[in-house]
Amino acid sequence: MSSESQRKSTNSSQNNTNINTTLIPSPPSSPVLHSSSAPPTLFESFKIIFLSSWINVLLIFVPLGYIAFGLKWSNTSVFVINFLAIIPLAKLLGFATEDISLRVGQTIGGLLNATFGNAVELIVSIIALKEGQIRVVQASILGSIISNLLLVLGMCFVAGGFYHKEQKFNMTAAQTSSSLMALACIGLIIPAAFISSVETPEIVQTGSDHTSELLNLSHGTAIVLLIIYILYLLFQLKTHTHLYQDEGVIEDDEQPQLTLIVSFLLLAAVTVAVAFSAEYLVGSIEGIVETSGLSKTFVGLILLPIVGNAAEHVTAVTVAMKNKMDLAINVAAGSSMQIALFVSPLLVILGWIIGQQMTLFFRTFETIVLFISVLITNYLIQDGESNWLEGAMLLATYVIIALAFFFYPNHNE
């Protein structure tokens, strides 16, 4: 027994020695706080930025767009070159925002994504609004909503369904976004119904002008929609975060690639570059309409959303193929909801401030198109599952709408 006790005592002392060895702190020369890799140099940061996506090849069109405008090339050349220039800028904007979000946490990161997620559409619309092109602004808003709901979401369902027979997603979170989209749709339908009701033949003959009433209705509705958007952010980021935990989950090994200062500088530089490219793009729309015969509605509703949503298209389809449908739904439906509840009412209020008569009144045809888009999307996501056939339905709806607006006559504008 004594030998056994001695053996146990020896083992115990060895274990204690190992434990003590493990607990010995690192020498001062290598503190734990400095165990991470050194931050990238300026050259390495530029290398990371330019190699972040193959879309960055199109950055060559950014200076070409400025040259085309300065040398007064044709409107078609200016439009096409700046159209291609904004696509990689939108991707870089998303890259900078995501890199900052990895550093500042989920709450502030969510606010950054909400603010800069649709920055390109907002910048293009503000410039068009400043120049008084209300039809382009309204068509761009409507086009961004429809593009995300039908084109992006449809491509996600088709691409994901090609690799996976059926895909499931967070039904509660998806239905919340679709319900908010229905509310935004109501905010656009009511002004159209208002005008249809007050502009009867008898009232038109009297020469009554209801512009002031429509403006007041739009301003009030815009304020209500902005309040709902703020409440949604509170719901998503504070009170009901558990409903969105599966959305936007980052990989365990995903770390910020840039320093915080470089990320903010990239965000500022890209925003300025987008502003110039968007100004030249919007300035050439009039010439495009005159030379090509396309309507302003088609340019704003089909072409411009492709620019602003190009990066989101790639991101959503990529994550859908990886069976991360919660993130794909959040990118597609969430972006539409942000346009409807944040960008659209914000533009109405900005028009109110700068003296432009920007309203939430859309033509009857456009309002019906929006209603149909929201309706079919709500039907397809209410079961929390998706397949490639549902994606084909969304894409078919988008093609029909695009054809309708392609033949939309200019004289009705």
mmCIF file of C-alpha atoms in Angstrom:
data_model
loop_
_atom_site.group_PDB
_atom_site.id
_atom_site.type_symbol
_atom_site.label_atom_id
_atom_site.label_comp_id
_atom_site.label_asym_id
_atom_site.label_seq_id
_atom_site.Cartn_x
_atom_site.Cartn_y
_atom_site.Cartn_z
ATOM 1 C CA MET A 1 0.000 0.000 0.000
ATOM 2 C CA SER A 2 2.825 2.314 0.821
ATOM 3 C CA SER A 3 4.380 1.752 -2.615
ATOM 4 C CA GLU A 4 1.026 2.436 -4.256
ATOM 5 C CA SER A 5 0.619 5.613 -2.220
ATOM 6 C CA GLN A 6 4.097 6.647 -3.206
ATOM 7 C CA ARG A 7 3.295 6.025 -6.860
ATOM 8 C CA LYS A 8 0.116 8.134 -6.592
ATOM 9 C CA SER A 9 2.050 10.863 -4.861
ATOM 10 C CA THR A 10 4.630 10.811 -7.631
ATOM 11 C CA ASN A 11 1.923 11.002 -10.339
ATOM 12 C CA SER A 12 0.191 13.762 -8.446
ATOM 13 C CA SER A 13 3.383 15.767 -8.188
ATOM 14 C CA GLN A 14 3.989 15.252 -11.917
ATOM 15 C CA ASN A 15 0.467 16.434 -12.715
ATOM 16 C CA ASN A 16 0.917 19.444 -10.504
ATOM 17 C CA THR A 17 4.183 20.148 -12.234
ATOM 18 C CA ASN A 18 2.416 19.963 -15.628
ATOM 19 C CA ILE A 19 -0.419 22.167 -14.411
ATOM 20 C CA ASN A 20 1.987 24.684 -12.978
ATOM 21 C CA THR A 21 3.957 24.606 -16.189
ATOM 22 C CA THR A 22 0.741 25.223 -18.134
ATOM 23 C CA LEU A 23 -0.281 28.081 -15.886
ATOM 24 C CA ILE A 24 3.078 29.843 -16.092
ATOM 25 C CA PRO A 25 2.375 33.126 -17.911
ATOM 26 C CA SER A 26 4.117 33.934 -21.161
ATOM 27 C CA PRO A 27 7.271 35.967 -20.844
ATOM 28 C CA PRO A 28 6.899 39.710 -21.288
ATOM 29 C CA SER A 29 8.624 39.535 -24.651
ATOM 30 C CA SER A 30 5.580 37.822 -26.227
ATOM 31 C CA PRO A 31 2.367 39.091 -24.609
ATOM 32 C CA VAL A 32 -0.934 37.536 -25.643
ATOM 33 C CA LEU A 33 -2.380 40.845 -26.841
ATOM 34 C CA HIS A 34 0.174 40.993 -29.647
ATOM 35 C CA SER A 35 -0.191 37.403 -30.796
ATOM 36 C CA SER A 36 -2.334 38.353 -33.821
ATOM 37 C CA SER A 37 -0.751 39.018 -37.178
ATOM 38 C CA ALA A 38 0.473 42.487 -37.985
ATOM 39 C CA PRO A 39 -1.997 44.792 -39.773
ATOM 40 C CA PRO A 40 -1.578 44.946 -43.555
ATOM 41 C CA THR A 41 0.579 47.664 -45.032
ATOM 42 C CA LEU A 42 -0.849 50.238 -47.419
ATOM 43 C CA PHE A 43 0.366 48.259 -50.438
ATOM 44 C CA GLU A 44 -1.099 45.030 -49.036
ATOM 45 C CA SER A 45 -4.409 46.831 -48.383
ATOM 46 C CA PHE A 46 -4.612 47.976 -52.005
ATOM 47 C CA LYS A 47 -3.812 44.440 -53.121
ATOM 48 C CA ILE A 48 -6.578 42.998 -50.904
ATOM 49 C CA ILE A 49 -9.085 45.583 -52.171
ATOM 50 C CA PHE A 50 -8.419 45.038 -55.876
ATOM 51 C CA LEU A 51 -8.276 41.243 -55.583
ATOM 52 C CA SER A 52 -11.441 41.016 -53.455
ATOM 53 C CA SER A 53 -13.606 40.244 -56.514
ATOM 54 C CA TRP A 54 -13.247 39.561 -60.230
ATOM 55 C CA ILE A 55 -15.812 42.335 -60.810
ATOM 56 C CA ASN A 56 -13.061 44.848 -59.960
ATOM 57 C CA VAL A 57 -11.750 44.354 -63.500
ATOM 58 C CA LEU A 58 -14.472 46.824 -64.490
ATOM 59 C CA LEU A 59 -12.820 49.576 -62.389
ATOM 60 C CA ILE A 60 -11.035 50.641 -65.591
ATOM 61 C CA PHE A 61 -14.348 52.192 -66.650
ATOM 62 C CA VAL A 62 -14.343 54.644 -63.703
ATOM 63 C CA PRO A 63 -11.699 57.004 -65.144
ATOM 64 C CA LEU A 64 -12.989 56.297 -68.661
ATOM 65 C CA GLY A 65 -16.408 57.528 -67.552
ATOM 66 C CA TYR A 66 -14.913 60.804 -66.335
ATOM 67 C CA ILE A 67 -12.970 61.173 -69.586
ATOM 68 C CA ALA A 68 -16.075 60.468 -71.667
ATOM 69 C CA PHE A 69 -17.990 63.184 -69.840
ATOM 70 C CA GLY A 70 -15.120 65.693 -69.977
ATOM 71 C CA LEU A 71 -14.544 65.196 -73.700
ATOM 72 C CA LYS A 72 -18.298 65.329 -74.369
ATOM 73 C CA TRP A 73 -18.617 61.930 -76.007
ATOM 74 C CA SER A 74 -22.039 60.775 -77.165
ATOM 75 C CA ASN A 75 -24.748 60.279 -74.570
ATOM 76 C CA THR A 76 -24.802 56.576 -75.348
ATOM 77 C CA SER A 77 -21.062 56.242 -74.654
ATOM 78 C CA VAL A 78 -21.288 58.252 -71.433
ATOM 79 C CA PHE A 79 -24.248 56.204 -70.235
ATOM 80 C CA VAL A 80 -22.740 52.785 -71.047
ATOM 81 C CA ILE A 81 -19.271 53.547 -69.635
ATOM 82 C CA ASN A 82 -20.565 55.002 -66.367
ATOM 83 C CA PHE A 83 -23.126 52.190 -66.200
ATOM 84 C CA LEU A 84 -20.243 49.677 -66.203
ATOM 85 C CA ALA A 85 -18.201 51.831 -63.799
ATOM 86 C CA ILE A 86 -20.817 51.830 -61.042
ATOM 87 C CA ILE A 87 -21.010 47.998 -60.913
ATOM 88 C CA PRO A 88 -17.542 47.419 -59.333
ATOM 89 C CA LEU A 89 -17.971 50.525 -57.174
ATOM 90 C CA ALA A 90 -21.131 49.002 -55.720
ATOM 91 C CA LYS A 91 -19.209 45.802 -54.994
ATOM 92 C CA LEU A 92 -16.402 47.707 -53.254
ATOM 93 C CA LEU A 93 -18.970 49.605 -51.215
ATOM 94 C CA GLY A 94 -20.349 46.311 -49.960
ATOM 95 C CA PHE A 95 -16.839 44.955 -49.302
ATOM 96 C CA ALA A 96 -15.889 47.958 -47.150
ATOM 97 C CA THR A 97 -19.156 47.809 -45.223
ATOM 98 C CA GLU A 98 -18.781 44.092 -44.497
ATOM 99 C CA ASP A 99 -15.184 44.560 -43.344
ATOM 100 C CA ILE A 100 -16.213 47.304 -40.920
ATOM 101 C CA SER A 101 -19.155 45.203 -39.690
ATOM 102 C CA LEU A 102 -16.765 42.418 -38.639
ATOM 103 C CA ARG A 103 -15.050 44.879 -36.288
ATOM 104 C CA VAL A 104 -17.883 46.879 -34.763
ATOM 105 C CA GLY A 105 -20.296 44.058 -33.911
ATOM 106 C CA GLN A 106 -23.730 42.942 -35.087
ATOM 107 C CA THR A 107 -25.778 45.965 -33.987
ATOM 108 C CA ILE A 108 -23.659 48.735 -35.505
ATOM 109 C CA GLY A 109 -22.819 46.466 -38.425
ATOM 110 C CA GLY A 110 -26.513 46.032 -39.124
ATOM 111 C CA LEU A 111 -27.002 49.785 -39.140
ATOM 112 C CA LEU A 112 -24.075 50.195 -41.533
ATOM 113 C CA ASN A 113 -25.489 47.564 -43.869
ATOM 114 C CA ALA A 114 -28.884 49.269 -43.715
ATOM 115 C CA THR A 115 -27.306 52.642 -44.523
ATOM 116 C CA PHE A 116 -24.841 51.645 -47.234
ATOM 117 C CA GLY A 117 -26.578 48.534 -48.589
ATOM 118 C CA ASN A 118 -28.570 50.658 -51.033
ATOM 119 C CA ALA A 119 -26.187 53.599 -51.197
ATOM 120 C CA VAL A 120 -25.804 53.405 -54.983
ATOM 121 C CA GLU A 121 -29.562 53.547 -55.598
ATOM 122 C CA LEU A 122 -29.846 56.403 -53.096
ATOM 123 C CA ILE A 123 -27.046 58.440 -54.695
ATOM 124 C CA VAL A 124 -28.394 57.949 -58.225
ATOM 125 C CA SER A 125 -31.901 58.882 -57.097
ATOM 126 C CA ILE A 126 -30.757 61.982 -55.188
ATOM 127 C CA ILE A 127 -28.882 63.283 -58.238
ATOM 128 C CA ALA A 128 -31.877 62.609 -60.500
ATOM 129 C CA LEU A 129 -34.151 64.291 -57.956
ATOM 130 C CA LYS A 130 -31.906 67.344 -57.814
ATOM 131 C CA GLU A 131 -32.166 67.632 -61.606
ATOM 132 C CA GLY A 132 -35.956 67.382 -61.426
ATOM 133 C CA GLN A 133 -36.236 63.983 -63.149
ATOM 134 C CA ILE A 134 -39.057 62.747 -60.938
ATOM 135 C CA ARG A 135 -40.077 59.993 -63.364
ATOM 136 C CA VAL A 136 -36.561 58.523 -63.324
ATOM 137 C CA VAL A 137 -36.502 58.605 -59.513
ATOM 138 C CA GLN A 138 -39.880 56.912 -59.185
ATOM 139 C CA ALA A 139 -39.031 54.299 -61.806
ATOM 140 C CA SER A 140 -35.681 53.616 -60.121
ATOM 141 C CA ILE A 141 -37.404 53.065 -56.756
ATOM 142 C CA LEU A 142 -39.996 50.763 -58.255
ATOM 143 C CA GLY A 143 -37.382 48.965 -60.341
ATOM 144 C CA SER A 144 -35.124 48.316 -57.340
ATOM 145 C CA ILE A 145 -38.006 46.802 -55.382
ATOM 146 C CA ILE A 146 -39.177 44.610 -58.272
ATOM 147 C CA SER A 147 -35.632 43.630 -59.264
ATOM 148 C CA ASN A 148 -34.810 42.356 -55.773
ATOM 149 C CA LEU A 149 -38.160 40.630 -55.250
ATOM 150 C CA LEU A 150 -38.394 38.911 -58.622
ATOM 151 C CA LEU A 151 -35.028 38.822 -60.392
ATOM 152 C CA VAL A 152 -32.602 38.373 -57.477
ATOM 153 C CA LEU A 153 -34.860 36.126 -55.399
ATOM 154 C CA GLY A 154 -35.838 34.136 -58.488
ATOM 155 C CA MET A 155 -32.194 33.556 -59.416
ATOM 156 C CA CYS A 156 -31.483 32.495 -55.821
ATOM 157 C CA PHE A 157 -34.269 29.906 -55.921
ATOM 158 C CA VAL A 158 -33.175 28.586 -59.334
ATOM 159 C CA ALA A 159 -29.435 28.478 -58.514
ATOM 160 C CA GLY A 160 -30.027 26.957 -55.082
ATOM 161 C CA GLY A 161 -32.563 24.485 -56.468
ATOM 162 C CA PHE A 162 -30.063 23.328 -59.087
ATOM 163 C CA TYR A 163 -27.738 22.049 -56.328
ATOM 164 C CA HIS A 164 -30.335 21.217 -53.661
ATOM 165 C CA LYS A 165 -33.736 19.620 -54.237
ATOM 166 C CA GLU A 166 -35.475 21.723 -51.576
ATOM 167 C CA GLN A 167 -34.134 24.506 -49.390
ATOM 168 C CA LYS A 168 -35.522 25.725 -46.089
ATOM 169 C CA PHE A 169 -35.218 29.164 -44.565
ATOM 170 C CA ASN A 170 -36.386 31.142 -41.540
ATOM 171 C CA MET A 171 -40.082 31.475 -42.298
ATOM 172 C CA THR A 172 -40.836 33.962 -39.496
ATOM 173 C CA ALA A 173 -38.121 36.420 -40.549
ATOM 174 C CA ALA A 174 -39.059 36.085 -44.235
ATOM 175 C CA GLN A 175 -42.735 36.707 -43.491
ATOM 176 C CA THR A 176 -41.830 39.761 -41.421
ATOM 177 C CA SER A 177 -39.993 41.259 -44.406
ATOM 178 C CA SER A 178 -42.846 40.384 -46.781
ATOM 179 C CA SER A 179 -45.425 41.899 -44.398
ATOM 180 C CA LEU A 180 -43.431 45.117 -44.262
ATOM 181 C CA MET A 181 -43.290 45.066 -48.060
ATOM 182 C CA ALA A 182 -47.078 44.776 -48.112
ATOM 183 C CA LEU A 183 -47.257 47.837 -45.840
ATOM 184 C CA ALA A 184 -44.964 49.766 -48.170
ATOM 185 C CA CYS A 185 -47.144 48.684 -51.087
ATOM 186 C CA ILE A 186 -50.159 50.113 -49.249
ATOM 187 C CA GLY A 187 -48.258 53.374 -48.836
ATOM 188 C CA LEU A 188 -47.922 53.574 -52.639
ATOM 189 C CA ILE A 189 -51.399 52.345 -53.530
ATOM 190 C CA ILE A 190 -53.273 54.850 -51.369
ATOM 191 C CA PRO A 191 -51.922 57.973 -53.212
ATOM 192 C CA ALA A 192 -52.898 56.372 -56.549
ATOM 193 C CA ALA A 193 -56.370 55.584 -55.202
ATOM 194 C CA PHE A 194 -56.586 59.124 -53.810
ATOM 195 C CA ILE A 195 -55.891 60.702 -57.212
ATOM 196 C CA SER A 196 -58.285 58.309 -58.968
ATOM 197 C CA SER A 197 -61.025 59.299 -56.535
ATOM 198 C CA VAL A 198 -60.609 63.076 -56.543
ATOM 199 C CA GLU A 199 -59.923 63.579 -60.259
ATOM 200 C CA THR A 200 -63.406 62.758 -61.501
ATOM 201 C CA PRO A 201 -64.570 64.374 -64.767
ATOM 202 C CA GLU A 202 -66.709 66.876 -62.862
ATOM 203 C CA ILE A 203 -63.796 68.021 -60.699
ATOM 204 C CA VAL A 204 -61.399 68.184 -63.652
ATOM 205 C CA GLN A 205 -63.807 70.493 -65.487
ATOM 206 C CA THR A 206 -63.750 72.933 -62.579
ATOM 207 C CA GLY A 207 -59.977 73.216 -62.864
ATOM 208 C CA SER A 208 -59.267 72.103 -59.296
ATOM 209 C CA ASP A 209 -55.629 71.319 -58.566
ATOM 210 C CA HIS A 210 -54.966 68.621 -55.995
ATOM 211 C CA THR A 211 -51.161 68.807 -56.113
ATOM 212 C CA SER A 212 -50.903 70.309 -52.648
ATOM 213 C CA GLU A 213 -53.158 67.642 -51.161
ATOM 214 C CA LEU A 214 -51.128 64.895 -52.860
ATOM 215 C CA LEU A 215 -47.871 66.389 -51.619
ATOM 216 C CA ASN A 216 -49.180 66.616 -48.059
ATOM 217 C CA LEU A 217 -50.411 63.016 -48.231
ATOM 218 C CA SER A 218 -47.031 61.844 -49.547
ATOM 219 C CA HIS A 219 -45.094 63.759 -46.896
ATOM 220 C CA GLY A 220 -47.213 62.331 -44.080
ATOM 221 C CA THR A 221 -47.012 58.803 -45.474
ATOM 222 C CA ALA A 222 -43.232 59.087 -45.895
ATOM 223 C CA ILE A 223 -42.819 60.054 -42.242
ATOM 224 C CA VAL A 224 -44.948 57.081 -41.145
ATOM 225 C CA LEU A 225 -42.932 54.663 -43.316
ATOM 226 C CA LEU A 226 -39.637 55.983 -41.933
ATOM 227 C CA ILE A 227 -40.923 55.480 -38.382
ATOM 228 C CA ILE A 228 -41.897 51.898 -39.257
ATOM 229 C CA TYR A 229 -38.406 51.330 -40.675
ATOM 230 C CA ILE A 230 -36.798 52.568 -37.459
ATOM 231 C CA LEU A 231 -39.089 50.276 -35.469
ATOM 232 C CA TYR A 232 -38.076 47.390 -37.742
ATOM 233 C CA LEU A 233 -34.392 48.063 -37.019
ATOM 234 C CA LEU A 234 -35.211 48.055 -33.301
ATOM 235 C CA PHE A 235 -37.114 44.786 -33.761
ATOM 236 C CA GLN A 236 -34.301 43.132 -35.713
ATOM 237 C CA LEU A 237 -31.278 44.401 -33.808
ATOM 238 C CA LYS A 238 -32.590 44.710 -30.256
ATOM 239 C CA THR A 239 -35.843 43.089 -29.142
ATOM 240 C CA HIS A 240 -36.122 40.026 -31.432
ATOM 241 C CA THR A 241 -32.549 39.257 -32.432
ATOM 242 C CA HIS A 242 -33.195 35.521 -31.952
ATOM 243 C CA LEU A 243 -35.354 35.511 -35.083
ATOM 244 C CA TYR A 244 -32.412 36.695 -37.183
ATOM 245 C CA GLN A 245 -29.552 34.712 -35.668
ATOM 246 C CA ASP A 246 -29.348 32.369 -38.656
ATOM 247 C CA GLU A 247 -29.233 35.288 -41.082
ATOM 248 C CA GLY A 248 -25.892 36.642 -42.090
ATOM 249 C CA VAL A 249 -23.942 34.160 -39.947
ATOM 250 C CA ILE A 250 -20.283 34.681 -40.723
ATOM 251 C CA GLU A 251 -17.749 31.915 -40.916
ATOM 252 C CA ASP A 252 -15.729 31.120 -37.807
ATOM 253 C CA ASP A 253 -12.471 31.905 -39.578
ATOM 254 C CA GLU A 254 -13.732 35.115 -41.215
ATOM 255 C CA GLN A 255 -11.684 38.053 -40.007
ATOM 256 C CA PRO A 256 -11.389 41.696 -41.092
ATOM 257 C CA GLN A 257 -8.951 42.018 -43.972
ATOM 258 C CA LEU A 258 -8.309 45.748 -43.685
ATOM 259 C CA THR A 259 -7.548 48.136 -40.866
ATOM 260 C CA LEU A 260 -10.448 50.226 -39.636
ATOM 261 C CA ILE A 261 -8.944 53.447 -41.029
ATOM 262 C CA VAL A 262 -8.410 51.927 -44.491
ATOM 263 C CA SER A 263 -11.991 50.563 -44.486
ATOM 264 C CA PHE A 264 -13.461 53.987 -43.719
ATOM 265 C CA LEU A 265 -11.222 55.666 -46.301
ATOM 266 C CA LEU A 266 -12.335 53.102 -48.890
ATOM 267 C CA LEU A 267 -15.970 53.734 -47.973
ATOM 268 C CA ALA A 268 -15.549 57.498 -48.377
ATOM 269 C CA ALA A 269 -13.566 57.271 -51.630
ATOM 270 C CA VAL A 270 -16.014 54.846 -53.271
ATOM 271 C CA THR A 271 -19.004 56.977 -52.219
ATOM 272 C CA VAL A 272 -17.461 60.050 -53.865
ATOM 273 C CA ALA A 273 -16.617 58.067 -57.020
ATOM 274 C CA VAL A 274 -20.177 56.718 -57.209
ATOM 275 C CA ALA A 275 -21.555 60.249 -56.850
ATOM 276 C CA PHE A 276 -19.590 61.491 -59.885
ATOM 277 C CA SER A 277 -20.332 58.429 -62.023
ATOM 278 C CA ALA A 278 -24.019 58.596 -61.095
ATOM 279 C CA GLU A 279 -24.196 62.293 -61.978
ATOM 280 C CA TYR A 280 -22.761 61.647 -65.449
ATOM 281 C CA LEU A 281 -25.033 58.616 -65.862
ATOM 282 C CA VAL A 282 -28.201 60.536 -64.979
ATOM 283 C CA GLY A 283 -27.155 63.472 -67.136
ATOM 284 C CA SER A 284 -27.019 61.231 -70.215
ATOM 285 C CA ILE A 285 -30.473 59.691 -69.733
ATOM 286 C CA GLU A 286 -32.262 62.405 -71.706
ATOM 287 C CA GLY A 287 -30.022 61.778 -74.702
ATOM 288 C CA ILE A 288 -30.466 58.014 -74.405
ATOM 289 C CA VAL A 289 -34.242 58.410 -74.424
ATOM 290 C CA GLU A 290 -34.134 60.634 -77.497
ATOM 291 C CA THR A 291 -31.715 58.518 -79.547
ATOM 292 C CA SER A 292 -32.754 54.981 -78.582
ATOM 293 C CA GLY A 293 -36.514 55.429 -78.290
ATOM 294 C CA LEU A 294 -36.551 53.813 -74.837
ATOM 295 C CA SER A 295 -38.845 55.352 -72.267
ATOM 296 C CA LYS A 296 -37.538 56.959 -69.086
ATOM 297 C CA THR A 297 -39.613 54.444 -67.189
ATOM 298 C CA PHE A 298 -37.779 51.514 -68.799
ATOM 299 C CA VAL A 299 -34.370 53.089 -68.193
ATOM 300 C CA GLY A 300 -35.165 53.781 -64.555
ATOM 301 C CA LEU A 301 -37.090 50.592 -63.848
ATOM 302 C CA ILE A 302 -34.962 47.983 -65.656
ATOM 303 C CA LEU A 303 -31.489 49.385 -66.439
ATOM 304 C CA LEU A 304 -30.609 51.483 -63.382
ATOM 305 C CA PRO A 305 -31.513 48.784 -60.801
ATOM 306 C CA ILE A 306 -29.144 46.390 -62.567
ATOM 307 C CA VAL A 307 -26.317 48.817 -61.760
ATOM 308 C CA GLY A 308 -27.151 49.312 -58.109
ATOM 309 C CA ASN A 309 -28.018 45.675 -57.416
ATOM 310 C CA ALA A 310 -25.198 43.997 -59.364
ATOM 311 C CA ALA A 311 -23.133 43.229 -56.262
ATOM 312 C CA GLU A 312 -26.202 42.044 -54.363
ATOM 313 C CA HIS A 313 -27.120 39.746 -57.285
ATOM 314 C CA VAL A 314 -23.756 38.006 -57.119
ATOM 315 C CA THR A 315 -23.780 37.756 -53.308
ATOM 316 C CA ALA A 316 -27.323 36.403 -53.070
ATOM 317 C CA VAL A 317 -26.874 33.771 -55.783
ATOM 318 C CA THR A 318 -23.527 32.654 -54.346
ATOM 319 C CA VAL A 319 -24.871 32.085 -50.824
ATOM 320 C CA ALA A 320 -27.991 30.385 -52.230
ATOM 321 C CA MET A 321 -25.818 27.816 -53.996
ATOM 322 C CA LYS A 322 -24.125 27.200 -50.622
ATOM 323 C CA ASN A 323 -27.585 26.443 -49.138
ATOM 324 C CA LYS A 324 -27.535 29.579 -46.962
ATOM 325 C CA MET A 325 -31.055 30.622 -47.887
ATOM 326 C CA ASP A 326 -31.592 32.772 -44.792
ATOM 327 C CA LEU A 327 -28.809 35.055 -45.943
ATOM 328 C CA ALA A 328 -30.053 35.012 -49.556
ATOM 329 C CA ILE A 329 -33.589 35.949 -48.459
ATOM 330 C CA ASN A 330 -32.184 38.703 -46.269
ATOM 331 C CA VAL A 331 -30.174 40.146 -49.159
ATOM 332 C CA ALA A 332 -33.023 40.022 -51.692
ATOM 333 C CA ALA A 333 -36.260 40.650 -49.764
ATOM 334 C CA GLY A 334 -34.482 42.727 -47.105
ATOM 335 C CA SER A 335 -33.011 45.043 -49.713
ATOM 336 C CA SER A 336 -36.437 45.563 -51.301
ATOM 337 C CA MET A 337 -37.874 46.362 -47.911
ATOM 338 C CA GLN A 338 -35.116 48.917 -47.255
ATOM 339 C CA ILE A 339 -35.816 50.613 -50.589
ATOM 340 C CA ALA A 340 -39.554 50.753 -49.893
ATOM 341 C CA LEU A 341 -39.425 51.828 -46.247
ATOM 342 C CA PHE A 342 -36.220 53.875 -46.125
ATOM 343 C CA VAL A 343 -34.987 55.112 -49.513
ATOM 344 C CA SER A 344 -38.393 55.922 -50.998
ATOM 345 C CA PRO A 345 -39.768 58.029 -48.091
ATOM 346 C CA LEU A 346 -36.346 59.615 -47.588
ATOM 347 C CA LEU A 347 -36.379 60.842 -51.196
ATOM 348 C CA VAL A 348 -39.869 62.267 -50.707
ATOM 349 C CA ILE A 349 -38.674 64.213 -47.668
ATOM 350 C CA LEU A 350 -35.514 65.372 -49.491
ATOM 351 C CA GLY A 351 -37.692 66.580 -52.368
ATOM 352 C CA TRP A 352 -39.799 68.430 -49.797
ATOM 353 C CA ILE A 353 -36.645 70.135 -48.471
ATOM 354 C CA ILE A 354 -35.123 71.141 -51.831
ATOM 355 C CA GLY A 355 -38.434 72.155 -53.424
ATOM 356 C CA GLN A 356 -38.966 69.233 -55.829
ATOM 357 C CA GLN A 357 -42.495 67.818 -56.041
ATOM 358 C CA MET A 358 -41.522 64.221 -55.321
ATOM 359 C CA THR A 359 -44.571 62.206 -54.279
ATOM 360 C CA LEU A 360 -45.511 58.592 -53.592
ATOM 361 C CA PHE A 361 -48.029 58.724 -56.443
ATOM 362 C CA PHE A 362 -47.205 56.123 -59.089
ATOM 363 C CA ARG A 363 -49.185 55.502 -62.259
ATOM 364 C CA THR A 364 -51.956 52.933 -61.975
ATOM 365 C CA PHE A 365 -50.056 50.493 -64.179
ATOM 366 C CA GLU A 366 -46.908 50.782 -62.035
ATOM 367 C CA THR A 367 -48.861 50.385 -58.808
ATOM 368 C CA ILE A 368 -50.503 47.198 -60.111
ATOM 369 C CA VAL A 369 -47.088 45.832 -61.120
ATOM 370 C CA LEU A 370 -45.732 46.449 -57.623
ATOM 371 C CA PHE A 371 -48.779 44.824 -56.035
ATOM 372 C CA ILE A 372 -48.414 41.736 -58.233
ATOM 373 C CA SER A 373 -44.704 41.442 -57.378
ATOM 374 C CA VAL A 374 -45.320 41.628 -53.626
ATOM 375 C CA LEU A 375 -48.279 39.244 -53.902
ATOM 376 C CA ILE A 376 -46.468 36.424 -55.719
ATOM 377 C CA THR A 377 -43.405 36.791 -53.468
ATOM 378 C CA ASN A 378 -45.542 36.475 -50.342
ATOM 379 C CA TYR A 379 -47.213 33.364 -51.747
ATOM 380 C CA LEU A 380 -43.911 31.641 -52.529
ATOM 381 C CA ILE A 381 -42.068 32.292 -49.251
ATOM 382 C CA GLN A 382 -44.914 31.719 -46.793
ATOM 383 C CA ASP A 383 -44.145 27.966 -46.458
ATOM 384 C CA GLY A 384 -40.473 28.487 -45.534
ATOM 385 C CA GLU A 385 -39.241 26.298 -48.421
ATOM 386 C CA SER A 386 -38.034 26.983 -51.952
ATOM 387 C CA ASN A 387 -37.233 25.051 -55.132
ATOM 388 C CA TRP A 388 -36.161 25.840 -58.684
ATOM 389 C CA LEU A 389 -39.724 25.929 -60.061
ATOM 390 C CA GLU A 390 -40.674 28.745 -57.663
ATOM 391 C CA GLY A 391 -37.623 30.639 -58.873
ATOM 392 C CA ALA A 392 -38.711 30.126 -62.475
ATOM 393 C CA MET A 393 -42.118 31.627 -61.594
ATOM 394 C CA LEU A 394 -40.473 34.759 -60.160
ATOM 395 C CA LEU A 395 -38.183 35.131 -63.188
ATOM 396 C CA ALA A 396 -41.111 34.672 -65.587
ATOM 397 C CA THR A 397 -43.022 37.426 -63.788
ATOM 398 C CA TYR A 398 -40.007 39.735 -64.048
ATOM 399 C CA VAL A 399 -39.584 39.073 -67.789
ATOM 400 C CA ILE A 400 -43.272 39.834 -68.427
ATOM 401 C CA ILE A 401 -42.985 43.097 -66.484
ATOM 402 C CA ALA A 402 -39.766 44.043 -68.338
ATOM 403 C CA LEU A 403 -41.474 43.435 -71.685
ATOM 404 C CA ALA A 404 -44.433 45.567 -70.633
ATOM 405 C CA PHE A 405 -42.220 48.499 -69.680
ATOM 406 C CA PHE A 406 -40.087 48.076 -72.799
ATOM 407 C CA PHE A 407 -43.174 48.827 -74.901
ATOM 408 C CA TYR A 408 -44.371 51.528 -72.479
ATOM 409 C CA PRO A 409 -44.921 54.646 -74.633
ATOM 410 C CA ASN A 410 -42.901 57.791 -74.027
ATOM 411 C CA HIS A 411 -45.815 60.166 -74.531
ATOM 412 C CA ASN A 412 -47.457 58.935 -71.326
ATOM 413 C CA GLU A 413 -44.591 60.378 -69.309
#
